[in-house]
Amino acid sequence: MENKTNEHTSSDQHKEYEHDHEHGGVFGPNTELIFSVLSGVLLGIGFILSFIGGTPEWVSLVFYIGAYFFGGYYTAKEAIGTVAKGGFEIDFLMLLAAIGAAILGEWAEGALLLFLFSLGHALEHFALNKARKSIAALTDMAPKTAIVRKGDQQKEIPVEELQLGDIVIVKPNSTISADGVVIKGKSSVNQAPITGESIPVDKYPIENASIDFQDKMPPSENRVFSGTINGSNVLEIKVIKESKDSTLARLIKLVNETEAQKSPTQLFTDKFEKYFVPSVLGLVVLLLFAFLVIDETFSESFYRAMAVLVAASPCALAISTPSAVLSGVARAARAGVLVKGGSPLEDLGELTAVAFDKTGTLTEGKPKLTEVVPYQNVKSEELLTATLAVEKLSDHPLAAAIVTGATKRLGENSVEEASALEAITGRGVKAKWKGEEIYIGNRGLFEEDLSVSIPKELTSALEKLESNGNTAMIVRKGNTFLGIIGVMDTPRKNAKDIITNLKNIGIKRMIMLTGDNQRVADNVAKEIGITDAWGGLLPEDKVNAIEKLRQQENKVAMVGDGVNDAPAMTKSTVGIAMGAAGSDVALETADIALMADNLEDLPFAIALSRKSKGIIKQNLWVSLGVTAFLIPATVFNFAGIGLAVLIHEGSTLIVVFNALRLLAYRTR
């Protein structure tokens, strides 16, 4: 997003200055750990031999040098690479300290330093890989081949060769190989790998498979995603996205980019290190000449300087935030919440207000027949039958809702279709049914177009329905009023509970933004417990509303579908897209994407963010606290190289494993 990416580095830049630790070698991916163990073994042998009488000193020295080689190989490799790019980082400081110990003849301490430092790096690599593997599992879910039907023949081909419009056969309990639409077969599909939904979703064939779905997504009950798992029945799927553009492929790409997007805390620690490391080098240079002003030998001053080098290396600080961010992002991805980096992960936990688009976010997004009000002696069945007969001929979205609702209420009874349907723009429709004209429309249709007075009783019922948020339509057959039907986009079943949960976790204001009139907005807000309802808004008005909210509140999120709400999302602190699976615009626009169309994921995401923020703070206190203790301890000779490296590497492992707790995070 334009206003949020200015401080993000590219993935390449990120990898240029961060330790990758992907150290393979002669022993495969675990070479760094094996080298570290060899270093420790050689150090131990050399140390033991030094206590055996009659053993020449050079024998122990050979083992120490071997320990230096295996313990310092990757440290030197990192240090040389960093210096070549004009930087000074932790590995460089550690290498200097080890070389200094060797110059002093303290080969055992130098070897201990390199052994523990390399072991710490190897274990850190192992621990962080647990978080990375949680994300990398997405890649493993991607199927490699697909069974394609060509006429009467079936052929297995690589998924990269799939073309738009191909018909893919998906066997029971196998992975779906492409984003597509079901054209044959019914089955339950496990969408957890993409959306995080715990319960399989029923999928049905679409009625018209010839539609071009490039610009319009099919309904969720007909749509399937690559990487999801078919149930117990065979499905035939029409491919609507190439493998490189599938939801899974885009998800993998976006998740892999999250490490390049640094959080505010990480930017702070990077800036801190930028000034801290040169300051430490300056202090070390001064300490080298301490023998000139205090009563000690050059060797003692040199040893103290090397110990300070170890103590001041900000290894724990450097890894404290990235490890927590990576773990938090991985945990969110497992629950079907895509968080694009550290910045939105931290910001989400600091929200004080959340703005929601109404349609499709707080409501179902699909109008439903909610009210049937017969007039005087007319029966409900008669009103519904006449309405159904006419609306069956219409292609208006409200007509589809009326047909579905009326059919459900009337059952399987056959209804004689109307004829000669005519749409009256902005007013309603008219048609012929059973020899009489049927009019269905708003008040303007009857009072202005037909110059017919609406009975007081109907007017009163009409106003009541409209005040409750319904779109109300009067039905008239010939000269007789049959009654009123009401259609409404109803709130999601769990919307009220979710709003309550958000209030309970400290979100002060929840604002609904909608293009509907204020009366409809107020009614929906009252029903689900929204604190503010702002109606009658155009897309540009929503942008202004978010800007106004940001002046009133500290941090504001905008929750919408990622399409018409994109401008407002861009202006918010955190843009959150609903039902982002299958929506390219939602995935591109939002900072956080709720892959399933499930608002319940929002309280979870906020709670996870707060937990992540808490762990980041704990890690910062540990890393800064240890550094603040060790520097004076080594300056005043309370601790030597050995103790400094033990505490230093111990703190590094503490912050990494503390961050990994996020992978097991659960809400109560």
XYZ file of C-alpha atoms in Angstrom:
668
model
C 0.000 0.000 0.000
C 1.322 3.388 -0.969
C 1.413 5.021 2.440
C 2.740 1.999 4.249
C 5.542 0.689 2.042
C 7.875 3.667 2.142
C 9.816 2.230 5.052
C 9.862 -1.350 3.791
C 12.990 -2.714 2.227
C 12.931 -5.060 -0.690
C 13.452 -8.743 -0.152
C 16.904 -8.543 -1.729
C 17.954 -5.640 0.464
C 16.699 -7.441 3.505
C 18.715 -10.558 2.773
C 21.786 -8.448 2.016
C 22.090 -7.169 5.551
C 20.448 -9.915 7.618
C 21.949 -13.250 8.592
C 20.440 -15.886 6.394
C 22.104 -18.811 8.235
C 21.268 -21.153 5.371
C 24.719 -22.719 5.809
C 24.969 -25.899 3.822
C 28.215 -27.635 3.023
C 29.964 -30.988 2.898
C 27.557 -32.435 5.484
C 24.415 -31.034 3.846
C 22.066 -28.466 5.416
C 23.284 -29.335 8.944
C 26.929 -28.599 8.174
C 27.042 -25.531 10.459
C 25.781 -27.556 13.434
C 28.204 -30.422 12.704
C 31.121 -27.963 12.393
C 30.109 -26.472 15.736
C 30.028 -29.893 17.425
C 33.469 -30.756 15.948
C 34.761 -27.464 17.311
C 33.473 -28.377 20.769
C 34.941 -31.887 20.603
C 38.393 -30.616 19.553
C 38.259 -27.920 22.242
C 37.392 -30.547 24.872
C 40.186 -32.887 23.788
C 42.749 -30.081 23.768
C 41.607 -28.865 27.175
C 41.835 -32.372 28.709
C 45.287 -33.011 27.189
C 46.563 -29.782 28.719
C 46.094 -31.364 32.176
C 47.892 -34.629 31.336
C 51.442 -34.461 32.490
C 54.128 -34.975 29.897
C 51.927 -33.933 26.961
C 53.694 -31.262 24.859
C 51.861 -27.905 24.674
C 51.863 -27.999 20.905
C 49.526 -31.065 20.954
C 46.763 -29.121 22.765
C 47.469 -26.153 20.499
C 46.802 -28.282 17.411
C 43.397 -29.276 18.775
C 42.613 -25.633 19.679
C 43.537 -24.541 16.160
C 41.222 -27.234 14.809
C 38.487 -25.919 17.113
C 39.187 -22.411 15.761
C 38.790 -23.642 12.189
C 35.480 -25.468 12.633
C 34.021 -22.924 15.089
C 35.157 -19.896 13.114
C 34.532 -21.041 9.529
C 31.028 -19.640 9.148
C 31.728 -16.725 11.492
C 34.608 -15.652 9.245
C 32.501 -16.234 6.136
C 29.745 -13.929 7.485
C 32.259 -11.334 8.696
C 34.137 -11.134 5.390
C 30.863 -10.863 3.466
C 29.640 -8.056 5.741
C 32.905 -6.074 5.612
C 32.971 -6.418 1.804
C 29.625 -4.604 1.758
C 30.918 -1.856 4.013
C 29.300 -3.003 7.256
C 30.369 -4.152 10.700
C 28.168 -6.659 12.433
C 28.179 -9.219 15.224
C 30.272 -11.845 13.426
C 33.020 -9.301 12.766
C 33.178 -8.355 16.449
C 33.305 -12.009 17.522
C 36.067 -12.802 15.015
C 38.144 -9.883 16.286
C 37.725 -11.098 19.884
C 38.806 -14.648 18.939
C 41.852 -13.381 17.029
C 42.725 -11.172 19.995
C 42.549 -14.147 22.374
C 44.889 -16.099 20.068
C 47.375 -13.205 19.997
C 47.367 -13.248 23.801
C 47.991 -16.998 23.747
C 44.555 -17.655 25.252
C 43.745 -20.257 22.632
C 41.343 -22.162 24.893
C 39.175 -19.090 25.586
C 39.221 -18.080 21.934
C 38.178 -21.580 20.903
C 35.439 -21.564 23.559
C 34.175 -18.251 22.194
C 33.975 -19.533 18.611
C 32.499 -22.885 19.676
C 29.667 -21.290 21.710
C 29.061 -18.558 19.124
C 28.819 -21.064 16.266
C 26.662 -23.390 18.376
C 24.358 -20.482 19.208
C 24.080 -19.600 15.526
C 23.376 -23.200 14.559
C 20.681 -23.611 17.223
C 19.212 -20.213 16.326
C 19.087 -21.385 12.703
C 17.354 -24.594 13.787
C 14.805 -22.744 15.951
C 13.965 -20.132 13.328
C 13.552 -22.865 10.744
C 10.623 -24.167 12.788
C 8.840 -20.886 12.059
C 9.952 -20.827 8.437
C 8.792 -24.399 7.881
C 5.309 -23.404 9.007
C 5.278 -20.937 6.124
C 7.155 -23.207 3.706
C 4.413 -25.811 4.231
C 2.318 -23.675 1.866
C 4.744 -24.491 -0.938
C 4.569 -28.213 -0.143
C 0.787 -28.106 -0.583
C 1.092 -27.019 -4.193
C 0.274 -30.031 -6.407
C 2.796 -30.928 -9.098
C 0.507 -32.568 -11.665
C -3.123 -32.488 -12.778
C -5.393 -34.974 -14.567
C -6.927 -33.203 -17.567
C -9.881 -34.440 -19.597
C -9.497 -34.023 -23.354
C -12.649 -35.365 -24.975
C -12.943 -38.982 -23.809
C -9.274 -39.176 -22.819
C -7.632 -38.351 -19.485
C -4.014 -37.210 -19.335
C -1.746 -36.324 -16.414
C 0.273 -33.153 -17.051
C 2.406 -30.734 -14.947
C 0.262 -27.988 -13.384
C 2.427 -25.387 -15.151
C 0.967 -26.586 -18.473
C -2.659 -26.045 -17.416
C -4.477 -23.503 -19.542
C -7.574 -21.447 -18.865
C -10.687 -23.461 -19.644
C -9.052 -26.878 -19.186
C -11.217 -29.488 -17.430
C -9.388 -31.057 -14.483
C -10.461 -34.349 -12.869
C -9.971 -34.389 -9.092
C -10.195 -37.811 -7.476
C -11.479 -38.396 -3.923
C -9.122 -37.395 -1.081
C -6.619 -35.815 -3.459
C -5.260 -32.276 -3.688
C -7.009 -29.882 -6.054
C -4.503 -28.787 -8.676
C -5.898 -25.452 -9.886
C -8.119 -22.522 -9.036
C -11.365 -23.255 -10.802
C -15.108 -23.696 -10.800
C -16.905 -27.000 -10.259
C -18.810 -28.091 -13.351
C -19.592 -31.664 -12.343
C -19.839 -33.567 -9.074
C -20.598 -32.624 -5.471
C -18.100 -32.937 -2.658
C -16.855 -31.448 0.605
C -13.514 -29.662 0.268
C -11.026 -29.034 3.063
C -10.032 -25.390 2.513
C -7.961 -25.085 5.713
C -4.631 -24.792 3.815
C -5.862 -21.566 2.171
C -8.570 -20.091 4.394
C -7.931 -21.702 7.773
C -11.520 -22.978 7.949
C -11.651 -25.995 10.254
C -14.783 -27.526 8.709
C -14.884 -28.818 5.088
C -17.010 -26.713 2.736
C -19.615 -28.265 0.422
C -19.049 -27.554 -3.285
C -21.650 -27.835 -6.065
C -21.599 -27.580 -9.884
C -22.218 -24.105 -11.264
C -25.323 -23.702 -13.419
C -23.655 -21.894 -16.318
C -20.076 -23.089 -16.809
C -19.610 -21.103 -20.044
C -19.278 -17.767 -18.192
C -15.891 -16.033 -18.413
C -14.679 -15.726 -14.826
C -11.661 -13.516 -15.510
C -13.362 -10.376 -14.233
C -16.053 -11.901 -12.037
C -15.448 -14.541 -9.391
C -17.918 -17.439 -9.204
C -19.940 -17.971 -5.998
C -17.996 -19.523 -3.132
C -20.051 -22.742 -3.217
C -18.889 -23.335 -6.823
C -15.291 -22.095 -6.507
C -12.261 -24.198 -5.472
C -8.607 -23.334 -4.839
C -5.351 -25.009 -5.717
C -3.829 -26.744 -2.699
C -7.144 -27.552 -1.002
C -8.171 -31.176 -0.456
C -11.131 -32.871 -2.112
C -13.508 -35.053 -0.078
C -15.042 -38.388 -0.959
C -16.439 -37.696 -4.449
C -14.966 -37.034 -7.884
C -15.045 -33.408 -9.061
C -14.623 -31.951 -12.537
C -13.207 -28.439 -12.414
C -12.886 -25.798 -15.100
C -9.584 -23.925 -14.704
C -10.083 -20.173 -14.250
C -6.508 -19.217 -13.230
C -3.122 -20.371 -14.447
C -0.885 -21.997 -11.820
C 1.356 -18.915 -11.501
C -1.705 -16.755 -10.768
C -3.501 -19.152 -8.432
C -4.503 -18.032 -4.957
C -1.962 -20.441 -3.451
C 0.870 -19.157 -5.666
C 0.066 -15.542 -4.793
C -0.235 -16.435 -1.123
C 3.197 -18.108 -1.121
C 4.728 -15.076 -2.857
C 3.199 -12.604 -0.410
C 4.116 -14.644 2.668
C 7.708 -14.989 1.465
C 7.871 -11.207 1.107
C 6.783 -10.569 4.695
C 10.305 -10.949 6.101
C 11.411 -7.989 3.988
C 8.847 -5.693 5.611
C 10.259 -4.490 8.902
C 8.239 -3.529 11.942
C 8.682 -0.194 13.787
C 10.556 -2.017 16.554
C 12.843 -3.711 14.054
C 13.576 -0.377 12.383
C 14.456 0.977 15.831
C 16.834 -1.894 16.603
C 18.450 -1.573 13.163
C 19.033 2.142 13.777
C 20.315 1.388 17.286
C 22.816 -1.178 15.950
C 23.972 1.244 13.260
C 25.290 3.628 15.918
C 25.981 1.084 18.657
C 28.494 -1.132 16.799
C 30.867 1.754 15.826
C 30.573 3.080 19.388
C 31.649 -0.321 20.737
C 34.632 -0.403 18.370
C 35.597 3.062 19.603
C 35.359 1.906 23.236
C 37.483 -1.155 22.446
C 40.195 1.025 20.874
C 40.273 3.182 24.014
C 40.473 0.125 26.279
C 43.450 -1.177 24.289
C 45.419 1.774 25.641
C 44.142 1.511 29.224
C 47.599 0.231 30.296
C 48.943 3.750 29.669
C 46.783 5.298 32.412
C 46.224 2.447 34.897
C 48.588 -0.055 36.465
C 48.258 -3.107 34.231
C 50.050 -4.779 31.358
C 49.151 -4.399 27.698
C 48.057 -8.052 27.699
C 45.531 -7.333 30.472
C 44.181 -4.273 28.635
C 43.989 -6.249 25.411
C 42.150 -9.110 27.119
C 39.628 -6.698 28.675
C 39.037 -5.072 25.277
C 38.363 -8.462 23.714
C 35.936 -9.367 26.513
C 34.051 -6.096 25.932
C 33.845 -6.961 22.241
C 32.055 -10.186 23.142
C 29.838 -8.562 25.768
C 28.724 -5.724 23.508
C 27.868 -7.809 20.430
C 24.100 -7.208 19.993
C 23.290 -10.709 18.728
C 20.202 -11.160 20.912
C 19.003 -7.675 19.987
C 19.414 -8.338 16.261
C 17.360 -11.541 16.351
C 14.778 -10.569 19.014
C 12.259 -8.807 16.741
C 12.648 -10.782 13.470
C 12.155 -14.086 15.312
C 8.945 -12.855 16.965
C 7.589 -11.343 13.735
C 8.352 -14.486 11.747
C 6.662 -16.689 14.356
C 3.616 -14.394 14.554
C 3.203 -14.265 10.774
C 3.564 -18.054 10.538
C 0.967 -18.637 13.287
C -1.461 -16.238 11.600
C -0.988 -17.918 8.204
C -1.849 -21.274 9.754
C -5.186 -19.802 10.863
C -5.987 -18.353 7.424
C -4.846 -14.804 8.259
C -2.224 -13.336 5.927
C -0.166 -10.632 7.668
C 2.148 -8.768 5.317
C 5.125 -8.220 7.564
C 6.092 -6.827 10.950
C 4.590 -3.368 10.598
C 0.930 -4.423 10.277
C 1.523 -7.194 12.848
C 2.553 -4.602 15.442
C 0.039 -1.925 14.376
C -2.894 -4.330 14.607
C -2.382 -4.771 18.338
C -2.421 -0.996 18.925
C -5.765 -0.289 17.263
C -8.253 1.868 19.141
C -10.889 1.996 16.392
C -12.086 -0.289 13.584
C -14.138 0.915 10.620
C -16.234 -1.655 8.754
C -17.781 -1.606 5.328
C -21.379 -2.769 5.802
C -22.283 -4.871 2.786
C -20.522 -8.215 2.740
C -18.520 -7.449 5.871
C -20.994 -6.929 8.690
C -23.862 -8.246 6.595
C -24.184 -11.331 4.399
C -23.878 -9.248 1.241
C -26.871 -11.062 -0.231
C -30.384 -9.628 0.082
C -32.972 -11.946 1.592
C -36.760 -11.944 1.673
C -37.409 -10.908 5.270
C -40.999 -9.619 5.463
C -44.346 -10.617 3.918
C -47.221 -8.297 4.955
C -50.616 -9.180 3.351
C -53.219 -6.417 3.038
C -56.610 -6.900 4.728
C -58.150 -10.258 3.706
C -55.360 -11.322 1.342
C -53.517 -14.497 2.348
C -49.703 -14.661 2.519
C -49.689 -17.477 -0.059
C -51.568 -15.341 -2.582
C -49.200 -12.397 -2.085
C -46.133 -14.606 -2.419
C -47.467 -16.524 -5.443
C -48.212 -13.361 -7.426
C -44.836 -11.877 -6.502
C -42.963 -15.057 -7.407
C -44.714 -15.362 -10.771
C -43.479 -11.883 -11.778
C -40.026 -11.804 -10.197
C -39.087 -15.132 -11.858
C -38.857 -13.176 -15.113
C -36.569 -10.454 -13.725
C -32.746 -10.521 -13.558
C -32.524 -7.844 -10.846
C -30.504 -8.901 -7.731
C -33.499 -8.159 -5.493
C -35.676 -10.334 -7.728
C -33.329 -13.287 -7.201
C -33.615 -12.824 -3.423
C -37.412 -12.676 -3.644
C -37.605 -15.799 -5.832
C -35.344 -17.765 -3.460
C -37.264 -16.656 -0.361
C -40.728 -17.102 -1.855
C -39.900 -20.563 -3.243
C -38.647 -21.623 0.169
C -41.851 -20.462 1.868
C -44.248 -21.851 -0.726
C -42.513 -25.197 -1.096
C -42.530 -27.189 -4.324
C -45.960 -25.956 -5.450
C -45.922 -25.005 -9.125
C -46.583 -21.364 -9.936
C -48.032 -20.160 -13.232
C -45.500 -17.799 -14.762
C -46.366 -14.209 -15.614
C -45.704 -12.653 -19.021
C -44.942 -9.317 -20.656
C -42.533 -8.202 -17.934
C -41.612 -4.527 -18.107
C -39.076 -2.805 -15.865
C -39.923 0.690 -14.682
C -36.520 2.259 -13.970
C -36.105 3.356 -10.379
C -39.663 2.362 -9.535
C -40.257 -1.383 -9.972
C -41.776 -3.796 -12.506
C -45.102 -4.702 -14.076
C -46.282 -7.874 -15.815
C -49.417 -9.806 -16.773
C -50.518 -12.725 -14.646
C -53.797 -14.640 -14.843
C -55.316 -11.980 -17.095
C -54.507 -9.029 -14.805
C -51.655 -6.591 -14.501
C -49.365 -7.019 -11.527
C -47.376 -4.030 -10.258
C -44.482 -4.448 -7.794
C -42.581 -1.358 -6.743
C -41.938 1.518 -4.398
C -44.247 4.300 -3.311
C -43.239 6.478 -6.279
C -44.494 3.857 -8.757
C -48.050 4.073 -7.407
C -48.342 7.691 -6.262
C -46.460 9.355 -9.130
C -46.465 7.020 -12.154
C -49.900 5.458 -11.627
C -51.473 8.330 -9.624
C -52.924 5.793 -7.186
C -53.459 6.565 -3.500
C -51.891 4.034 -1.163
C -54.176 3.004 1.718
C -53.180 4.434 5.105
C -52.739 0.963 6.572
C -50.243 0.023 3.834
C -48.415 3.350 4.166
C -47.960 2.761 7.877
C -46.643 -0.795 7.277
C -44.339 0.505 4.522
C -42.779 3.144 6.810
C -42.300 0.617 9.593
C -40.495 -1.844 7.310
C -38.254 0.885 5.884
C -37.400 2.183 9.357
C -36.179 -1.336 10.218
C -33.793 -1.328 7.269
C -35.886 -3.239 4.723
C -36.241 -2.378 1.061
C -40.038 -2.525 0.917
C -42.140 -3.077 -2.235
C -45.888 -2.769 -2.652
C -47.694 -5.470 -4.682
C -50.921 -4.686 -6.579
C -52.995 -7.008 -8.754
C -55.389 -5.184 -11.072
C -57.143 -2.709 -8.783
C -56.489 -4.675 -5.582
C -53.543 -4.158 -3.260
C -52.150 -7.531 -2.173
C -49.648 -6.250 0.401
C -45.967 -5.500 0.920
C -42.822 -7.588 0.737
C -39.573 -6.585 2.409
C -36.048 -7.476 1.318
C -32.981 -6.856 3.432
C -29.246 -7.537 3.500
C -29.235 -9.245 6.887
C -26.360 -9.036 9.410
C -24.002 -11.990 9.629
C -25.156 -14.522 12.209
C -22.108 -14.017 14.405
C -21.614 -10.274 13.799
C -23.075 -9.241 17.153
C -20.869 -11.675 19.097
C -17.773 -10.551 17.200
C -18.476 -6.885 17.909
C -18.892 -7.781 21.582
C -15.572 -9.660 21.517
C -13.834 -6.653 19.991
C -15.233 -4.414 22.722
C -14.055 -6.882 25.361
C -10.480 -6.827 24.055
C -10.372 -3.037 24.200
C -11.463 -1.667 20.809
C -13.156 1.579 21.862
C -14.934 2.559 18.655
C -16.422 0.465 15.862
C -17.743 2.472 12.943
C -19.888 1.194 10.099
C -19.420 2.951 6.745
C -22.121 2.394 4.128
C -23.689 3.878 1.051
C -27.149 2.967 2.398
C -29.300 5.693 3.887
C -28.747 6.666 7.511
C -31.941 4.986 8.689
C -30.827 1.596 7.360
C -27.347 2.151 8.789
C -28.720 3.005 12.239
C -30.915 -0.081 12.271
C -28.074 -2.480 11.408
C -25.768 -0.770 13.903
C -28.351 -1.087 16.666
C -28.914 -4.767 15.903
C -25.243 -5.808 16.088
C -23.905 -3.282 18.616
C -21.782 -0.987 16.423
C -20.861 2.232 18.254
C -21.143 4.578 15.209
C -23.030 4.319 11.923
C -22.208 6.664 9.041
C -24.605 6.252 6.115
C -25.025 7.730 2.642
C -21.279 7.525 1.852
C -19.720 7.326 -1.591
C -16.270 5.654 -1.920
C -14.542 9.050 -1.697
C -16.619 9.861 1.398
C -15.264 6.701 3.059
C -11.730 7.968 2.474
C -12.630 11.258 4.174
C -14.261 9.323 7.016
C -11.052 7.336 7.628
C -8.960 10.523 7.588
C -11.339 12.062 10.126
C -11.106 8.960 12.322
C -7.306 9.022 12.236
C -7.401 12.556 13.608
C -9.683 11.435 16.439
C -8.107 8.053 17.253
C -4.554 6.778 17.572
C -4.661 3.911 15.057
C -7.576 2.897 12.827
C -8.229 -0.246 10.777
C -10.505 -0.402 7.744
C -12.226 -3.745 7.130
C -13.778 -4.314 3.712
C -13.788 -6.490 0.614
C -10.642 -4.961 -0.845
C -12.276 -3.756 -4.068
C -14.461 -0.682 -3.641
C -12.970 -0.162 -0.177
C -9.373 -0.036 -1.449
C -9.004 3.790 -1.252
C -10.244 3.818 2.352
C -7.942 0.901 3.242
C -4.983 2.836 1.865
C -5.693 5.738 4.231
C -6.111 3.542 7.311
C -3.321 2.435 9.648
C -4.109 -1.193 8.790
C -6.201 -2.305 5.820
C -7.992 -5.617 6.413
C -9.618 -7.534 3.550
C -12.473 -9.976 4.117
C -12.705 -13.213 2.134
C -9.437 -12.507 0.338
C -9.129 -16.061 -1.020
C -9.793 -15.755 -4.724
C -9.789 -11.956 -4.716
C -6.679 -10.575 -6.417
C -7.475 -6.982 -5.471
C -7.977 -7.888 -1.811
C -4.637 -9.692 -1.638
C -2.823 -6.764 -3.259
C -4.550 -3.970 -1.349
C -4.759 -5.132 2.235
C -2.051 -5.222 4.903
C -3.920 -8.125 6.489
C -6.136 -10.558 4.598
C -8.717 -12.791 6.271
C -8.552 -15.564 3.680
C -11.881 -17.109 4.677
C -14.974 -14.945 4.591
C -14.997 -15.137 8.389
C -15.148 -12.095 10.646
C -14.329 -14.282 13.664
C -10.684 -14.243 12.535
C -10.435 -10.521 13.329
C -10.461 -10.772 17.174
C -7.966 -13.659 16.877
C -5.646 -11.579 14.673
C -5.761 -8.613 17.070
C -5.117 -10.858 20.089
C -2.193 -12.556 18.287
C -0.761 -9.148 17.413
C -0.883 -8.064 21.039
C 0.801 -11.284 22.136
C 3.489 -10.733 19.486
C 4.010 -7.161 20.644
C 4.367 -8.378 24.234
C 6.965 -10.977 23.262
C 8.888 -8.413 21.203
C 9.062 -6.146 24.270
C 10.195 -9.044 26.480
C 12.924 -9.876 23.982
C 14.090 -6.277 23.835
C 14.325 -6.063 27.631
C 16.294 -9.323 27.779
C 18.710 -8.390 24.979
C 19.278 -4.779 26.098
C 19.413 -5.811 29.754
C 22.105 -8.445 29.160
C 24.164 -5.979 27.098
C 23.779 -3.275 29.767
C 25.011 -5.766 32.406
C 27.885 -7.339 30.476
C 29.581 -4.177 29.184
C 30.352 -2.708 32.646
C 31.058 -6.226 33.990
C 33.783 -6.768 31.390
C 35.096 -3.191 31.525
C 35.722 -3.545 35.282
C 37.028 -7.128 34.999
C 34.087 -8.758 36.792
C 33.641 -11.113 33.825
C 36.050 -12.588 31.280
C 35.559 -13.786 27.729
C 34.288 -17.222 28.801
C 31.528 -15.957 31.122
C 30.597 -13.162 28.688
C 30.088 -15.558 25.804
C 28.049 -17.966 27.953
C 25.655 -15.199 29.034
C 25.659 -13.637 25.570
C 24.762 -16.814 23.693
C 22.323 -17.858 26.405
C 20.357 -14.618 25.977
C 20.267 -15.133 22.201
C 18.694 -18.559 22.564
C 16.256 -17.263 25.208
C 14.829 -14.595 22.871
C 14.561 -17.031 19.940
C 12.733 -19.725 21.898
C 10.569 -17.070 23.587
C 9.491 -15.928 20.117
C 8.740 -19.495 19.038
C 6.016 -19.645 21.711
C 3.872 -17.709 19.243
C 3.691 -20.768 16.978
C 1.598 -22.487 19.656
C -0.567 -19.424 20.431
C -4.247 -20.109 21.073
C -7.035 -17.749 22.135
C -8.907 -18.740 25.271
